[in-house]
Amino acid sequence: MKKRNAFQHEEIFVQFIREQKERFYLLAYNYTKNEQDALDVVQDSIQKAMLSLDRLENVEYMKSWFYKIVVRTAIDFLRKHKRLQVTDDDTLQYLTPAQEDVYENVDLEHALEELPLMYREVVILHYFEDLKLADVANILNIKLSTAKSRLYKALKLLKIQMQDVKGETAHG
Amino acid sequence: MDEKLQQLEKQYNEIPIPKELDFVVEKALKQGKKKRKNRAPQWLLGSAAAAMLFTVSLNVSPAMARTLSEIPVVGSIVKVLTWTEYEVKEETFDADIKVPAIENLENKDLANTLNEKYRSEGKALYDAFVSDVQYVKGQGGGHVGIDSGYEIKTDNDQILSIGRYTVNTVGSSSTTMQYDTIDKKEEILITLPMLFKDDNYIKTISENIKEQMREQVASDPDKVFWVKGGGIPDEELFDDFKAIKADQQFYISDKGKLVISFDKYEVAPGAMGLLEFEIPSDVLKNDLVSSKYIH
């Protein structure tokens, strides 16, 4: 009855993708930092996932299974396009909300971006995508202990960064 | 959750979602479903009904009767020509679908089977394009394109290999390639399994391709294949390429070499595009039934 399982998986998968597509896009965007490339990654990931859907044993694993594919596809993509990511002024302006008075937030805004990818991805998957640390470790192909230490380091970095920023504004 | 984290999450979630996302996702799901179905072997052999449909549409449809261009074929009777062409050109929608047809095969069953396959697949592509356009229009616009046609890979005294390609553009593009190879003398369609004594060819060819992949990665670090040693650390490999399908897409080159073809995403990241591997005939000689086609 493997075939039937596969078809049931397909229905669940299609529904899952439709409901969560914006989350996948955000995750892909976090790697590519470019709209078109993020769309490419989402498309690649869905196709790849559907081709290996039969090998997904349990639908309960679908979420972390698919996130793993998205992460890997995005990293593949970065590897293939090793280049400096330059954002043009228009995009920059568009992405930066018009905040006139709250200077702290402007700096906070870059806090996540300035975090090295290895820490950033742990924060995003664990806090923003609500994945258990064990799943995060599985998705990123790292040990649970590594995931933990990266998360702590990330929080530490974020705090330090923000405190520094506050110190600066207070003095300046 | 920490207040700062909440703020960061809010920013993360506020990244604008492009309106093409819906369409890209639906398209990928649709193509994915199709690919899954294609995995099941389903070779439509020309039934009487198909043959009848073919004859009827030939007489009824003016588009079918339009013969646009003839591919010059030197010194042989069997010909491939553009049977019909669908063309749409609007601001952000364009389609160009060329449907090939094979002429002058004595074996009418074979000719009809192939031509009917080409015709119905061409029509299906066009129908899918039309429904995509309607969908995109309903979503407020976007770019949709399809470009399908064929190329003659080999045409000599013995072999005719036709490759039909389809490039689907929605934001980004995907490409697929399908081959048919005909023995012009015997007038038979050549399949991959029939070239070999037994199933061992799958292993022989797969191993050779993996070797070629690794060699390519070694000489050009920009290349990536989903194979061990293919430019991705082993622990990041996921669903790597293990073996070709028994009926993997292939053609026979003019020099009598076997060329194995992979679609985008089949064995490498999409950016690697369509891939072809020529298998050295030496490697195959123990598995081949004869050296008639491949030498």
Tab-separated table of C-alpha atoms in Angstrom, chain A:
chain	number	residue	atom	x	y	z
A	1	MET	CA	0.000	0.000	0.000
A	2	LYS	CA	2.999	2.228	-0.406
A	3	LYS	CA	1.424	3.892	-3.371
A	4	ARG	CA	-1.691	4.867	-1.448
A	5	ASN	CA	0.434	6.358	1.305
A	6	ALA	CA	2.285	8.368	-1.253
A	7	PHE	CA	-0.933	9.804	-2.621
A	8	GLN	CA	-2.248	10.639	0.801
A	9	HIS	CA	1.051	12.326	1.493
A	10	GLU	CA	0.635	14.273	-1.685
A	11	GLU	CA	-2.697	15.726	-0.625
A	12	ILE	CA	-1.384	16.684	2.772
A	13	PHE	CA	1.753	18.071	1.237
A	14	VAL	CA	-0.121	20.264	-1.234
A	15	GLN	CA	-2.298	21.621	1.544
A	16	PHE	CA	0.702	22.192	3.782
A	17	ILE	CA	2.558	24.078	1.055
A	18	ARG	CA	-0.432	26.245	0.200
A	19	GLU	CA	-1.001	27.212	3.808
A	20	GLN	CA	2.611	27.848	4.705
A	21	LYS	CA	4.064	29.187	1.464
A	22	GLU	CA	4.740	32.628	2.921
A	23	ARG	CA	6.796	31.085	5.710
A	24	PHE	CA	8.926	29.209	3.165
A	25	TYR	CA	9.383	32.352	1.168
A	26	LEU	CA	10.550	34.286	4.228
A	27	LEU	CA	12.981	31.534	5.114
A	28	ALA	CA	14.344	31.376	1.563
A	29	TYR	CA	14.577	35.154	1.445
A	30	ASN	CA	16.586	35.108	4.631
A	31	TYR	CA	19.266	33.205	2.723
A	32	THR	CA	19.088	34.752	-0.732
A	33	LYS	CA	18.246	38.342	0.294
A	34	ASN	CA	16.693	38.770	-3.090
A	35	GLU	CA	13.094	38.384	-4.175
A	36	GLN	CA	13.619	36.576	-7.449
A	37	ASP	CA	16.171	34.166	-6.018
A	38	ALA	CA	13.930	33.405	-3.052
A	39	LEU	CA	11.102	32.533	-5.446
A	40	ASP	CA	13.502	30.248	-7.313
A	41	VAL	CA	14.446	28.499	-4.099
A	42	VAL	CA	10.794	27.990	-3.150
A	43	GLN	CA	10.041	26.567	-6.571
A	44	ASP	CA	13.087	24.282	-6.582
A	45	SER	CA	12.251	23.056	-3.093
A	46	ILE	CA	8.656	22.143	-3.914
A	47	GLN	CA	9.667	20.231	-7.019
A	48	LYS	CA	12.429	18.416	-5.221
A	49	ALA	CA	10.125	17.562	-2.328
A	50	MET	CA	7.422	16.150	-4.567
A	51	LEU	CA	9.898	13.896	-6.298
A	52	SER	CA	10.989	12.368	-3.011
A	53	LEU	CA	7.632	12.489	-1.247
A	54	ASP	CA	7.365	8.697	-1.393
A	55	ARG	CA	10.361	8.432	0.864
A	56	LEU	CA	8.787	10.479	3.620
A	57	GLU	CA	7.803	7.789	6.091
A	58	ASN	CA	5.580	9.718	8.400
A	59	VAL	CA	3.603	12.873	7.625
A	60	GLU	CA	4.358	14.115	11.123
A	61	TYR	CA	7.894	14.770	9.949
A	62	MET	CA	6.698	16.747	6.956
A	63	LYS	CA	7.382	20.152	8.431
A	64	SER	CA	10.999	19.582	9.395
A	65	TRP	CA	11.529	17.415	6.315
A	66	PHE	CA	10.435	20.216	4.029
A	67	TYR	CA	12.288	22.928	5.927
A	68	LYS	CA	15.380	20.827	5.497
A	69	ILE	CA	14.844	20.789	1.759
A	70	VAL	CA	14.311	24.563	1.676
A	71	VAL	CA	17.439	25.201	3.732
A	72	ARG	CA	19.512	22.858	1.636
A	73	THR	CA	18.200	24.272	-1.631
A	74	ALA	CA	18.930	27.797	-0.420
A	75	ILE	CA	22.460	26.860	0.598
A	76	ASP	CA	23.000	25.094	-2.720
A	77	PHE	CA	21.852	28.263	-4.352
A	78	LEU	CA	24.246	30.455	-2.393
A	79	ARG	CA	27.074	28.101	-3.168
A	80	LYS	CA	26.253	28.270	-6.844
A	81	HIS	CA	26.006	32.035	-6.849
A	82	LYS	CA	28.943	32.983	-4.683
A	83	ARG	CA	28.834	36.675	-5.124
A	84	LEU	CA	28.400	39.834	-3.217
A	85	GLN	CA	24.754	40.568	-2.666
A	86	VAL	CA	24.141	44.108	-3.720
A	87	THR	CA	20.768	45.599	-3.080
A	88	ASP	CA	19.837	48.571	-5.198
A	89	ASP	CA	18.759	51.819	-3.565
A	90	ASP	CA	15.102	51.490	-4.490
A	91	THR	CA	14.798	48.108	-2.846
A	92	LEU	CA	16.640	49.371	0.189
A	93	GLN	CA	14.310	52.275	0.524
A	94	TYR	CA	11.322	50.059	0.016
A	95	LEU	CA	12.481	47.556	2.598
A	96	THR	CA	13.297	50.172	5.173
A	97	PRO	CA	10.080	51.324	6.790
A	98	ALA	CA	9.758	55.042	7.101
A	99	GLN	CA	10.701	55.520	10.717
A	100	GLU	CA	11.481	59.081	11.491
A	101	ASP	CA	11.873	59.221	15.211
A	102	VAL	CA	12.669	55.779	16.612
A	103	TYR	CA	16.373	55.474	15.984
A	104	GLU	CA	16.805	52.442	18.189
A	105	ASN	CA	14.543	50.439	15.945
A	106	VAL	CA	16.586	51.221	12.885
A	107	ASP	CA	19.537	49.591	14.566
A	108	LEU	CA	17.503	46.773	15.935
A	109	GLU	CA	16.400	46.183	12.415
A	110	HIS	CA	19.895	45.318	11.325
A	111	ALA	CA	20.601	43.267	14.402
A	112	LEU	CA	19.257	40.084	12.850
A	113	GLU	CA	20.851	40.698	9.491
A	114	GLU	CA	24.207	41.346	11.050
A	115	LEU	CA	24.099	38.071	12.872
A	116	PRO	CA	26.263	35.522	11.042
A	117	LEU	CA	24.143	33.049	9.082
A	118	MET	CA	24.985	30.080	11.333
A	119	TYR	CA	23.442	31.856	14.330
A	120	ARG	CA	20.688	33.599	12.426
A	121	GLU	CA	19.241	30.398	10.977
A	122	VAL	CA	18.987	28.817	14.426
A	123	VAL	CA	17.109	31.837	15.794
A	124	ILE	CA	14.720	31.949	12.858
A	125	LEU	CA	13.906	28.251	12.850
A	126	HIS	CA	13.554	27.943	16.598
A	127	TYR	CA	11.783	31.160	17.547
A	128	PHE	CA	10.068	32.361	14.391
A	129	GLU	CA	9.172	29.004	12.890
A	130	ASP	CA	8.428	27.349	16.226
A	131	LEU	CA	10.565	24.292	15.647
A	132	LYS	CA	11.960	22.230	18.472
A	133	LEU	CA	15.698	22.520	18.882
A	134	ALA	CA	16.063	18.848	18.015
A	135	ASP	CA	14.267	19.510	14.717
A	136	VAL	CA	16.383	22.580	14.092
A	137	ALA	CA	19.490	20.474	14.576
A	138	ASN	CA	18.142	17.876	12.178
A	139	ILE	CA	17.252	20.485	9.550
A	140	LEU	CA	20.664	22.103	9.708
A	141	ASN	CA	22.450	18.771	9.950
A	142	ILE	CA	24.180	19.682	13.159
A	143	LYS	CA	24.266	18.078	16.594
A	144	LEU	CA	21.679	19.093	19.147
A	145	SER	CA	24.441	20.375	21.394
A	146	THR	CA	25.775	22.510	18.545
A	147	ALA	CA	22.306	23.914	17.903
A	148	LYS	CA	21.986	24.784	21.567
A	149	SER	CA	25.323	26.514	21.799
A	150	ARG	CA	24.662	28.440	18.602
A	151	LEU	CA	21.344	29.601	19.956
A	152	TYR	CA	22.899	30.829	23.178
A	153	LYS	CA	25.680	32.511	21.288
A	154	ALA	CA	23.097	34.140	19.013
A	155	LEU	CA	21.118	35.507	21.928
A	156	LYS	CA	24.271	36.754	23.501
A	157	LEU	CA	25.342	38.455	20.302
A	158	LEU	CA	21.949	40.029	19.833
A	159	LYS	CA	21.890	41.372	23.338
A	160	ILE	CA	25.410	42.684	23.171
A	161	GLN	CA	24.731	44.334	19.880
A	162	MET	CA	21.622	45.983	21.130
A	163	GLN	CA	23.188	47.126	24.347
A	164	ASP	CA	26.066	48.615	22.432
A	165	VAL	CA	23.641	50.392	20.226
A	166	LYS	CA	21.797	51.803	23.173
A	167	GLY	CA	25.041	52.910	24.761
A	168	GLU	CA	25.952	54.690	21.576
A	169	THR	CA	22.723	56.579	21.230
A	170	ALA	CA	22.836	57.526	24.895
A	171	HIS	CA	26.302	58.983	24.484
A	172	GLY	CA	25.826	60.512	21.106
